[in-house]
GROMACS .gro file of N, CA and C in nm:
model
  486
    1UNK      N    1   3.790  11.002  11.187
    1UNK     CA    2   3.917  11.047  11.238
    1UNK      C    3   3.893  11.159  11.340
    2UNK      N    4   3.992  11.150  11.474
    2UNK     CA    5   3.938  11.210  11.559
    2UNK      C    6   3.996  11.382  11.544
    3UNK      N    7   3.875  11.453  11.536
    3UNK     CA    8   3.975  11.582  11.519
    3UNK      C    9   4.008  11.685  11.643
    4UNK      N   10   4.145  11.718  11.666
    4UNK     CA   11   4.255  11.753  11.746
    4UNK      C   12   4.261  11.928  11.762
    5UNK      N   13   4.220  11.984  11.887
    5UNK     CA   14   4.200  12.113  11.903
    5UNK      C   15   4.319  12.130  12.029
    6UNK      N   16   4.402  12.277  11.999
    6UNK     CA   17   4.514  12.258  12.122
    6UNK      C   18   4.454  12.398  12.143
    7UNK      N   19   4.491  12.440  12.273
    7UNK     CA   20   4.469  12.572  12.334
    7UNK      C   21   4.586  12.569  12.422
    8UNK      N   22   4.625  12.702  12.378
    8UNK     CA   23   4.776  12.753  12.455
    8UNK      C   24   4.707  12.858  12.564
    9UNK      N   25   4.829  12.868  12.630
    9UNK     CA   26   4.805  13.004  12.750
    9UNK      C   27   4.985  12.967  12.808
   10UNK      N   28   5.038  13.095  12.858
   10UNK     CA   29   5.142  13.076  12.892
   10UNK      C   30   5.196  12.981  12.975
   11UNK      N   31   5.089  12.978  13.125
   11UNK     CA   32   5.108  12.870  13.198
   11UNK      C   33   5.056  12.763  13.200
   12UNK      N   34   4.988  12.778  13.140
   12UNK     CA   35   4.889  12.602  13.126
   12UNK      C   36   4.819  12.589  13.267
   13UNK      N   37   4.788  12.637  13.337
   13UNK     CA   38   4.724  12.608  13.456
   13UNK      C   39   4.565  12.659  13.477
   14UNK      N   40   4.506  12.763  13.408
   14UNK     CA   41   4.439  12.798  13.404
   14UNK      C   42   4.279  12.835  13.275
   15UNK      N   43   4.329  12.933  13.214
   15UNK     CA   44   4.241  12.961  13.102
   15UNK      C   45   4.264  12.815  12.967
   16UNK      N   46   4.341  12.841  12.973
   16UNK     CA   47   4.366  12.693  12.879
   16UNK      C   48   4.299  12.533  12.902
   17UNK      N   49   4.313  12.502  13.020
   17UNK     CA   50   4.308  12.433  13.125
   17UNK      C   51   4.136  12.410  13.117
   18UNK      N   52   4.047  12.535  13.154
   18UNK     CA   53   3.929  12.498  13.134
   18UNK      C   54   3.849  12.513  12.992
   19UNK      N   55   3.969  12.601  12.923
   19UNK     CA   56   3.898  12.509  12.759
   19UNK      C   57   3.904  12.400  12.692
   20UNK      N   58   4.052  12.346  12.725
   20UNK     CA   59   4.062  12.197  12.703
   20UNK      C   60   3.927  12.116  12.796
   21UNK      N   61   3.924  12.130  12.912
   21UNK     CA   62   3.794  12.053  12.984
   21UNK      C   63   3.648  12.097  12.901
   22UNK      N   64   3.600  12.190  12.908
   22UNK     CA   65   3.472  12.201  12.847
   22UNK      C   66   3.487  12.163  12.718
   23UNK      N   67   3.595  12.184  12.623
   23UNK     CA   68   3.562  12.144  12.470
   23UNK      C   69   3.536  11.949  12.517
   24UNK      N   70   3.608  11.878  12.556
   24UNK     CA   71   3.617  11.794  12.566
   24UNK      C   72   3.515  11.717  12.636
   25UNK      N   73   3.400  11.788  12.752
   25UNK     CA   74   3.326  11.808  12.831
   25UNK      C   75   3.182  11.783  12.709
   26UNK      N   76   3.182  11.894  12.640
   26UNK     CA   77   3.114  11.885  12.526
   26UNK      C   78   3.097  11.759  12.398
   27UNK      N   79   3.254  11.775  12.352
   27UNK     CA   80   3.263  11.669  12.278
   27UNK      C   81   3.195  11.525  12.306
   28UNK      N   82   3.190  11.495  12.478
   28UNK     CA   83   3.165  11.334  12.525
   28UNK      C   84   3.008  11.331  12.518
   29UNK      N   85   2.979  11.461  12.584
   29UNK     CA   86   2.772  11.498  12.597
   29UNK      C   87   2.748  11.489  12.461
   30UNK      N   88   2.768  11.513  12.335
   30UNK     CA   89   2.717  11.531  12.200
   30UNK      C   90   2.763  11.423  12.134
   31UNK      N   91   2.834  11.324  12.163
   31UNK     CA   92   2.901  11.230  12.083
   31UNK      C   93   2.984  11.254  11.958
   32UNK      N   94   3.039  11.338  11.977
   32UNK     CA   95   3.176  11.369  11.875
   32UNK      C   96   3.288  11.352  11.915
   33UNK      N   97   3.342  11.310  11.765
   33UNK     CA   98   3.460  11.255  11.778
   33UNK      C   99   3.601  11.395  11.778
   34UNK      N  100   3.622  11.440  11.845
   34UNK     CA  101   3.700  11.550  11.879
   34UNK      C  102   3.785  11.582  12.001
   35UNK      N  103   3.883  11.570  12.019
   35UNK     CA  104   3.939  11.614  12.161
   35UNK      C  105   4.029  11.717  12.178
   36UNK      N  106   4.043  11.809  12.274
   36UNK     CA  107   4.114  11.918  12.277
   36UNK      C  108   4.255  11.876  12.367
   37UNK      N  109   4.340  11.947  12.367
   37UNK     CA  110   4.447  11.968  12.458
   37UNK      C  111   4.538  12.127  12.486
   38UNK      N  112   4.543  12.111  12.634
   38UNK     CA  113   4.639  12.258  12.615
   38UNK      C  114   4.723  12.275  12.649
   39UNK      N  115   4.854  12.342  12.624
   39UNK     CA  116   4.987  12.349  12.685
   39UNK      C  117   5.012  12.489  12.701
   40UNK      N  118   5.142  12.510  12.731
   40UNK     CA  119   5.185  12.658  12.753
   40UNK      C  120   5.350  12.637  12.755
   41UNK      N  121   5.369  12.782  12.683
   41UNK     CA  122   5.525  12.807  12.711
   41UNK      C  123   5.587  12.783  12.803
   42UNK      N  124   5.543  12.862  12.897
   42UNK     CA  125   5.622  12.807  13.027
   42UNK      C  126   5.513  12.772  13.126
   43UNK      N  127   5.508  12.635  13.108
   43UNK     CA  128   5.431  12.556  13.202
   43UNK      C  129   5.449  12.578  13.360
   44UNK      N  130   5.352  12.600  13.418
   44UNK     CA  131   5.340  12.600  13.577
   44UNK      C  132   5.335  12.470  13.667
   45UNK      N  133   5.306  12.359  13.546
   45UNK     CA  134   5.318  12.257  13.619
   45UNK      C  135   5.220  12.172  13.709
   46UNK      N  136   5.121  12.278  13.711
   46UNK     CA  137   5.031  12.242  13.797
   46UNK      C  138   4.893  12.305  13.771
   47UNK      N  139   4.734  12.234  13.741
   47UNK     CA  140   4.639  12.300  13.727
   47UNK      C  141   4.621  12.428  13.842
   48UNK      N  142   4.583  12.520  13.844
   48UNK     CA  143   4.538  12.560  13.934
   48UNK      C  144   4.390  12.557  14.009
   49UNK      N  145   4.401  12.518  14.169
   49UNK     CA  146   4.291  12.477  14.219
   49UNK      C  147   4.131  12.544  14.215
   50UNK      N  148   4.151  12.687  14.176
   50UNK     CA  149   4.003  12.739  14.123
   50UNK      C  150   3.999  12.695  14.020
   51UNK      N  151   4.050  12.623  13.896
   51UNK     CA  152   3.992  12.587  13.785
   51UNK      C  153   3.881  12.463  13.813
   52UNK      N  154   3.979  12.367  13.854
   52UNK     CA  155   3.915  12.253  13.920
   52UNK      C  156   3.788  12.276  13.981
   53UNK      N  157   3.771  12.366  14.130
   53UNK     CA  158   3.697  12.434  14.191
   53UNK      C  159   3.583  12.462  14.079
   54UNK      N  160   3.613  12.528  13.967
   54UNK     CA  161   3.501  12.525  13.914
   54UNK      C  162   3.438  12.452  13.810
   55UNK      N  163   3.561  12.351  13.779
   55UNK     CA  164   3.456  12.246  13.693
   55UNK      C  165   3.409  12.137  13.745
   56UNK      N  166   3.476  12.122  13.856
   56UNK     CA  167   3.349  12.000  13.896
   56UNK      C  168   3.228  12.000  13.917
   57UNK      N  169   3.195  12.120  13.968
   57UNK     CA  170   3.014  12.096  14.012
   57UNK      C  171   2.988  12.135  13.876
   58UNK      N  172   3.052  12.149  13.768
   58UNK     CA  173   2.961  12.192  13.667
   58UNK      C  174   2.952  12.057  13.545
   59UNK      N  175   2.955  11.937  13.653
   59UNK     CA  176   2.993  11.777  13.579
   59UNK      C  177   3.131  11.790  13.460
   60UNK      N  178   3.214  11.817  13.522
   60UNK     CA  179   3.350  11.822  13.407
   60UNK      C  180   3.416  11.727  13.472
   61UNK      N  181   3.461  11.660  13.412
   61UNK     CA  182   3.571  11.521  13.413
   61UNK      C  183   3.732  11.585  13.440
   62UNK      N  184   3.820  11.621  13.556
   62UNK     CA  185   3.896  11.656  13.584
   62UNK      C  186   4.031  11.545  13.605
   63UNK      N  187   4.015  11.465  13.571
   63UNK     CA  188   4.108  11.331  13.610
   63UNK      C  189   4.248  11.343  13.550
   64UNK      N  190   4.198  11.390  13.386
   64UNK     CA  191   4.315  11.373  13.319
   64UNK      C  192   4.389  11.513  13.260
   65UNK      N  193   4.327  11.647  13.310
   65UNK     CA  194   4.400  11.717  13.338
   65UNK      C  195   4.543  11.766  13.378
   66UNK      N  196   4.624  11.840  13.311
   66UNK     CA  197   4.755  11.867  13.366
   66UNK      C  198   4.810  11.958  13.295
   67UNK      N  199   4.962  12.035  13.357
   67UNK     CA  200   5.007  12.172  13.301
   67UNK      C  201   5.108  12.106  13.206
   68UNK      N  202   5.171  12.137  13.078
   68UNK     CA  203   5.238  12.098  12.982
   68UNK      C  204   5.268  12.167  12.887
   69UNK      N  205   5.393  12.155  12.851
   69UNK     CA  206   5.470  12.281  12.739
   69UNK      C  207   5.397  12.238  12.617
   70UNK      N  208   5.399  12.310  12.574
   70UNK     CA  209   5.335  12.335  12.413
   70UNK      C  210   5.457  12.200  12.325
   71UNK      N  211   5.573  12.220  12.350
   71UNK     CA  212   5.622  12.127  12.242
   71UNK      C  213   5.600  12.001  12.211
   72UNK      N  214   5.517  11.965  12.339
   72UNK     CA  215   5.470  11.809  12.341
   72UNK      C  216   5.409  11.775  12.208
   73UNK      N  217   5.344  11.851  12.135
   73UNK     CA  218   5.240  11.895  12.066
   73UNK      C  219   5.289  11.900  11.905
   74UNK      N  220   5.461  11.935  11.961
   74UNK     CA  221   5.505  11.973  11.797
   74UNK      C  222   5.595  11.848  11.749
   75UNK      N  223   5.631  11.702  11.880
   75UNK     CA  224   5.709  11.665  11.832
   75UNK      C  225   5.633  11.543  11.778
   76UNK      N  226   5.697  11.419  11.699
   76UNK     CA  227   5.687  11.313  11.624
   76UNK      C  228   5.583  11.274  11.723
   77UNK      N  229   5.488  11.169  11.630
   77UNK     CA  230   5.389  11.154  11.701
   77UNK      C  231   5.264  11.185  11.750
   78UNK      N  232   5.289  11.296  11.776
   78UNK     CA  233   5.143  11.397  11.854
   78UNK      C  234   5.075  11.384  11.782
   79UNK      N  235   4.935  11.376  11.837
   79UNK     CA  236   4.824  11.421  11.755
   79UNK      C  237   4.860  11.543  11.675
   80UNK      N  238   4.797  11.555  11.527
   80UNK     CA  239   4.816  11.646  11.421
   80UNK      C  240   4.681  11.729  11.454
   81UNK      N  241   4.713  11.843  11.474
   81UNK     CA  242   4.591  11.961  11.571
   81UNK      C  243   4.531  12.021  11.436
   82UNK      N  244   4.397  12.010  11.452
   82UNK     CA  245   4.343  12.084  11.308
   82UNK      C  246   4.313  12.241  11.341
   83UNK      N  247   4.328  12.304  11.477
   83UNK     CA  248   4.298  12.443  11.545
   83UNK      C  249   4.390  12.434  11.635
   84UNK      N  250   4.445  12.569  11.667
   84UNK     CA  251   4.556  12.606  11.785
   84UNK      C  252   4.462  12.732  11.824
   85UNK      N  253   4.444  12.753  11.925
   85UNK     CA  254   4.368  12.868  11.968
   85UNK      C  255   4.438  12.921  12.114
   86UNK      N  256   4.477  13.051  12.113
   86UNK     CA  257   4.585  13.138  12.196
   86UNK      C  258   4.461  13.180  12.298
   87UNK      N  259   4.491  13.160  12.435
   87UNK     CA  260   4.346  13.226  12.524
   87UNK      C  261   4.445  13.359  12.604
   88UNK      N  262   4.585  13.371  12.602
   88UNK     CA  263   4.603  13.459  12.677
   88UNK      C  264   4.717  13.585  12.584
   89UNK      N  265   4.669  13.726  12.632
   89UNK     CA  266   4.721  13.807  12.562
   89UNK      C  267   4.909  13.716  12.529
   90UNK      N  268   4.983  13.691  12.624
   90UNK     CA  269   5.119  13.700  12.601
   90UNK      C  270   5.138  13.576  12.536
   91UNK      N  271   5.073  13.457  12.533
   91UNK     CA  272   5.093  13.339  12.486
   91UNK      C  273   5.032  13.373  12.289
   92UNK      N  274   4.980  13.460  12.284
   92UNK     CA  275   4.973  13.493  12.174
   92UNK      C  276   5.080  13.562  12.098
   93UNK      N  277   5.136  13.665  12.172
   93UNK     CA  278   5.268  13.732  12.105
   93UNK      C  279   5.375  13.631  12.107
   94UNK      N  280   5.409  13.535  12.153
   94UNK     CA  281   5.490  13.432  12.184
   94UNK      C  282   5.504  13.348  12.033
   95UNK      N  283   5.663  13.324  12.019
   95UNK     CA  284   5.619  13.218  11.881
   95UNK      C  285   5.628  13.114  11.877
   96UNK      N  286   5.547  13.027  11.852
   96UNK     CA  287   5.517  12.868  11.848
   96UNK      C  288   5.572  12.817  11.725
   97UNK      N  289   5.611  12.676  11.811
   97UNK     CA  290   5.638  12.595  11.683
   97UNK      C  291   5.577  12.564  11.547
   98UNK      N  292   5.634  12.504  11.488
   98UNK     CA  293   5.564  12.490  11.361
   98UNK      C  294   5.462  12.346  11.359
   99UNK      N  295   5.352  12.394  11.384
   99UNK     CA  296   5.263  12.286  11.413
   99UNK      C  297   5.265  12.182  11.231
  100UNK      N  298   5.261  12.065  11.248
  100UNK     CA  299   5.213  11.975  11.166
  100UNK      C  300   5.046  11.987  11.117
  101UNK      N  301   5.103  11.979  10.997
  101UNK     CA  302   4.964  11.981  10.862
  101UNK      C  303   4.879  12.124  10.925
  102UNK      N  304   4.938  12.251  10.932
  102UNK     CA  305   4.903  12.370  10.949
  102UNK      C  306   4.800  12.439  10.967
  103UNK      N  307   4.790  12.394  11.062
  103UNK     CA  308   4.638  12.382  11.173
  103UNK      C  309   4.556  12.508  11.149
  104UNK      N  310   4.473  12.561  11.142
  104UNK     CA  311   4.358  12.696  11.115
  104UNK      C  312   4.410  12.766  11.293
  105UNK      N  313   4.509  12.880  11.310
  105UNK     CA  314   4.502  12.932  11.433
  105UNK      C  315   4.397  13.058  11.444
  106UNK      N  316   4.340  13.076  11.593
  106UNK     CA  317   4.322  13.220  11.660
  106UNK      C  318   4.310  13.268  11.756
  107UNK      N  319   4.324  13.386  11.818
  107UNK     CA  320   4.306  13.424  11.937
  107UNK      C  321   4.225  13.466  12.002
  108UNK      N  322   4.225  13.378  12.124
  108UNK     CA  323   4.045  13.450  12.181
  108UNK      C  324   4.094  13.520  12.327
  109UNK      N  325   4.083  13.648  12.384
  109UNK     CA  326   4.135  13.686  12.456
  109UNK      C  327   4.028  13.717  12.580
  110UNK      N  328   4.074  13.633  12.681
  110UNK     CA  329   4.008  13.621  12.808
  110UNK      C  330   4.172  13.659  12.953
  111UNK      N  331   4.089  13.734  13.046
  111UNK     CA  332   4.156  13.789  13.127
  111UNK      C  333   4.216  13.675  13.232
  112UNK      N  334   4.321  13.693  13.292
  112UNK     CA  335   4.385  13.589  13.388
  112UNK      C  336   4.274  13.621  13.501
  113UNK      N  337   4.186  13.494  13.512
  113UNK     CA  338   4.113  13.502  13.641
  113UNK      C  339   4.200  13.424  13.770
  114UNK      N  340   4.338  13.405  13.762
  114UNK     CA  341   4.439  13.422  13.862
  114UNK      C  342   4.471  13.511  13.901
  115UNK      N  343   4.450  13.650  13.837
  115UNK     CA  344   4.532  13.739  13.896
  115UNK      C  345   4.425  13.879  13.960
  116UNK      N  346   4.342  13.788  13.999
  116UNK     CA  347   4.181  13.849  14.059
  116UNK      C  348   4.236  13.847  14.230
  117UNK      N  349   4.214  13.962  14.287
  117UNK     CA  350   4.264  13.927  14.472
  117UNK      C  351   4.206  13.813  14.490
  118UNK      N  352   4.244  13.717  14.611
  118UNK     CA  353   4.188  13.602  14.622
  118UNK      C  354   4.057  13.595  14.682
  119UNK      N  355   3.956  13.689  14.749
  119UNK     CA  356   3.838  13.742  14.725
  119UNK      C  357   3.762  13.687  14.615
  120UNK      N  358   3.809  13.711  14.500
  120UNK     CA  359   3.728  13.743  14.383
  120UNK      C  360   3.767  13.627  14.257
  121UNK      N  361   3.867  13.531  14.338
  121UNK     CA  362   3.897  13.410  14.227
  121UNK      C  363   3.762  13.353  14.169
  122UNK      N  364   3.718  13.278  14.300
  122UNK     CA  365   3.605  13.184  14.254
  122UNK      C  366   3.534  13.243  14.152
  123UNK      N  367   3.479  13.364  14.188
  123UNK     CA  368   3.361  13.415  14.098
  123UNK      C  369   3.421  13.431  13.945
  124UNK      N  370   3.588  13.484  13.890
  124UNK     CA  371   3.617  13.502  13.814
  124UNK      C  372   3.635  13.389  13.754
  125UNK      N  373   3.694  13.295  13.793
  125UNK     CA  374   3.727  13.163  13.758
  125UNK      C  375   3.596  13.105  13.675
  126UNK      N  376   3.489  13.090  13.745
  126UNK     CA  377   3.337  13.027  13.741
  126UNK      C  378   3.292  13.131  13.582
  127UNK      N  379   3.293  13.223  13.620
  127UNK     CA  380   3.294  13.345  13.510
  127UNK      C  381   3.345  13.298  13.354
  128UNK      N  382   3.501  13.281  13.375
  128UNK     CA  383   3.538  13.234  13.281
  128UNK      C  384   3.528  13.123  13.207
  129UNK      N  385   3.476  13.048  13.321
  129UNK     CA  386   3.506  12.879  13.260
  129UNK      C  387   3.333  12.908  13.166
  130UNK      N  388   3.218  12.982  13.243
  130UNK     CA  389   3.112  12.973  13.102
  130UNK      C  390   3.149  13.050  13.031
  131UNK      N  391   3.175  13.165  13.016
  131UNK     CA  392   3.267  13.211  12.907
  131UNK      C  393   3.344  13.111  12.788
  132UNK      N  394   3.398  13.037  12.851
  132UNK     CA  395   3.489  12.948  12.767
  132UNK      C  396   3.359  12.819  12.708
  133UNK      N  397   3.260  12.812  12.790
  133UNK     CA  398   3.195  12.683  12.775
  133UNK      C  399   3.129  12.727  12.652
  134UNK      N  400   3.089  12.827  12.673
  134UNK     CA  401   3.002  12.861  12.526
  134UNK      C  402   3.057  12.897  12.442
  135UNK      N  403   3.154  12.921  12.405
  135UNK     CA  404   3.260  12.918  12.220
  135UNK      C  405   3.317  12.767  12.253
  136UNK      N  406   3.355  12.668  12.358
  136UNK     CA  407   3.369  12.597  12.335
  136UNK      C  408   3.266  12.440  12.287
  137UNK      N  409   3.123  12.503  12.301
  137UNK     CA  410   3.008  12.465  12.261
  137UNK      C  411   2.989  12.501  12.134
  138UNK      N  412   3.059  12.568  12.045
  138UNK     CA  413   2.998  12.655  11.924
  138UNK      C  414   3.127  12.567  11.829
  139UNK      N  415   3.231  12.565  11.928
  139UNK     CA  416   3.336  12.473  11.815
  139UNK      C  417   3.342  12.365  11.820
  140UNK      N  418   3.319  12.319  11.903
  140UNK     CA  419   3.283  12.172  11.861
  140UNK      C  420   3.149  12.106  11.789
  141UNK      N  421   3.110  12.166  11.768
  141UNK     CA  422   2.980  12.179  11.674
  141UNK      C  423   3.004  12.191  11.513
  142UNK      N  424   3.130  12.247  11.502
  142UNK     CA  425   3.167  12.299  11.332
  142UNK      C  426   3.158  12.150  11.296
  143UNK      N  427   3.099  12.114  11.214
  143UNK     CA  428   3.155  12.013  11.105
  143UNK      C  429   3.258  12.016  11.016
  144UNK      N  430   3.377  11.995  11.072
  144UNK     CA  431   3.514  11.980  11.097
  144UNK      C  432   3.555  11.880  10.953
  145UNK      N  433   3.476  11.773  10.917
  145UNK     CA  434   3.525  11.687  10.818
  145UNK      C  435   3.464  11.723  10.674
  146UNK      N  436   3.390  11.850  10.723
  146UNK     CA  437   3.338  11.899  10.565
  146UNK      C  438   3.434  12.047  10.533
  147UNK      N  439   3.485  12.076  10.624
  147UNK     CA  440   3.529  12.223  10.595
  147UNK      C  441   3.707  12.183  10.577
  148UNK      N  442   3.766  12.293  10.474
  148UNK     CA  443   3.912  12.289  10.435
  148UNK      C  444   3.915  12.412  10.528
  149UNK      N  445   4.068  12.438  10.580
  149UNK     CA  446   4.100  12.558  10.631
  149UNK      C  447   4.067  12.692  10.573
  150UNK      N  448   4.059  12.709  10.489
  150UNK     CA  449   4.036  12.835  10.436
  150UNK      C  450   3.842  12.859  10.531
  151UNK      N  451   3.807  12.771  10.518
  151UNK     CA  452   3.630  12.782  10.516
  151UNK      C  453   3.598  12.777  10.692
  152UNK      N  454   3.741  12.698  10.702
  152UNK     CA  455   3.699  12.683  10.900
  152UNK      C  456   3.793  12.786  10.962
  153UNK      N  457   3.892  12.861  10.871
  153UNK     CA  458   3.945  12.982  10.970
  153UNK      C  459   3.836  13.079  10.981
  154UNK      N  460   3.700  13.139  10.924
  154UNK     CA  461   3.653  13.262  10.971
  154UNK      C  462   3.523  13.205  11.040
  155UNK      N  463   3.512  13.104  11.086
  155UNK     CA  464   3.387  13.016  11.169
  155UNK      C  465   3.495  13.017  11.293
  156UNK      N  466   3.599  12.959  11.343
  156UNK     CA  467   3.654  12.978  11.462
  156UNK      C  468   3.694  13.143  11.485
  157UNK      N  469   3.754  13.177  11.387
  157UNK     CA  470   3.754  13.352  11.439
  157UNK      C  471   3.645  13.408  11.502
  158UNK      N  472   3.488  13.400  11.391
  158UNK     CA  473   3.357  13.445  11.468
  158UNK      C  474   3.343  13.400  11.609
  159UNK      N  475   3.366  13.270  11.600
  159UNK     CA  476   3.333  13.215  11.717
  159UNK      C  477   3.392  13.303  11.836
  160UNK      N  478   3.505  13.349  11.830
  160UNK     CA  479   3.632  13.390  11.928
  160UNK      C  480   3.580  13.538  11.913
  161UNK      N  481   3.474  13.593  11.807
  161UNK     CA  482   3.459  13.728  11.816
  161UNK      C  483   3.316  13.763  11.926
  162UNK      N  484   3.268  13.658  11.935
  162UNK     CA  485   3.102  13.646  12.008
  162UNK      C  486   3.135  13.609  12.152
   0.00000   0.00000   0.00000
C-alpha cells in the first residue's frame, strides 16, 4: 500500500513544491512505494519558476507539478496521508482540516527563498531545494509499514530537527 506524505506551505508554489518533487524524486530512484503531495491555504496557483529552475538540472521530474489548496486533500476520496509536514512559518499557525486516519504531523521550518531580492533567488532556491532533498531522503527511507504513529512521530520530528 502506497504510503501518502502531504507538505503544506501557504502558497503552494514554492517550499512545498520542491519537497513534494524530491520526496517523490527519491521515492522513484530507491523503488518505494510512497508519494508525496503539497498544497497550501491560499494557493498561488502557480509553481514558481526558480523552483523549477532548480529541479531540473538536478534530474527532478517536473511535469506533474502544480499549486493547490490543501482541501483537495481533506475531501472524499483523497489519498489517506500517513504525514502532513508544515514547511512554512505561517502555514503552520494556520488550521487545517481534519485530515483522515490522523496522519503523524510536523514542522520543518525553512525560509521563503521567494522573498530573496531577485539577485539572490537562484542561489536560495538551489539552497533550499538540497536542504529539502536531504530530510526528504531520510523520510522516505522510514519503514513506514512497520512503524504505528506513536513510533513514526519522533523519527519525522528528528528528521525536521537535523
Amino acid at each position: 500500500m502506497t504510503t501518502h506524505i502531504l507538505v503544506l506551505c501557504t502558497h503552494n508554489s514554492a517550499r512545498s513544491v520542491l519537497a513534494e518533487a524530491m520526496f517523490n524524486h527519491w521515492a522513484r530512484q530507491l523503488g518505494i512505494d510512497a508519494q508525496a503531495h503539497s498544497a497550501g491555504a491560499a494557493p498561488s496557483g502557480r509553481v514558481h519558476p526558480q523552483a523549477l529552475a532548480a529541479l531540473r538540472p538536478a534530474g527532478v521530474d517536473v511535469s506533474t507539478l502544480s499549486s493547490k489548496h490543501m482541501d483537495a486533500f481533506a475531501q472524499p476520496g483523497a489519498p489517506q496521508m500517513r504525514v502532513v509536514i508544515t514547511v512554512c512559518d505561517s502555514a503552520a499557525a494556520q488550521p487545517c482540516p481534519i485530515w483522515p486516519g490522523a496522519p503523524v504531523r510536523a514542522h520543518w521550518s525553512y525560509p521563503d527563498p521567494s522573498a530573496a531580492p531577485p539577485e539572490q533567488q537562484a542561489q536560495r532556491f538551489e539552497l533550499t531545494r538540497q536542504a529539502l532533498a536531504y530530510r526528504m531522503l531520510q523520510l522516505v527511507q522510514l519503514p513506514f509499514a512497520q512503524l504505528d504513529s506513536a513510533a513514526l512521530q519522533p523519527l519525522v520530528a528528528r528528521i525536521g530537527a537535523n
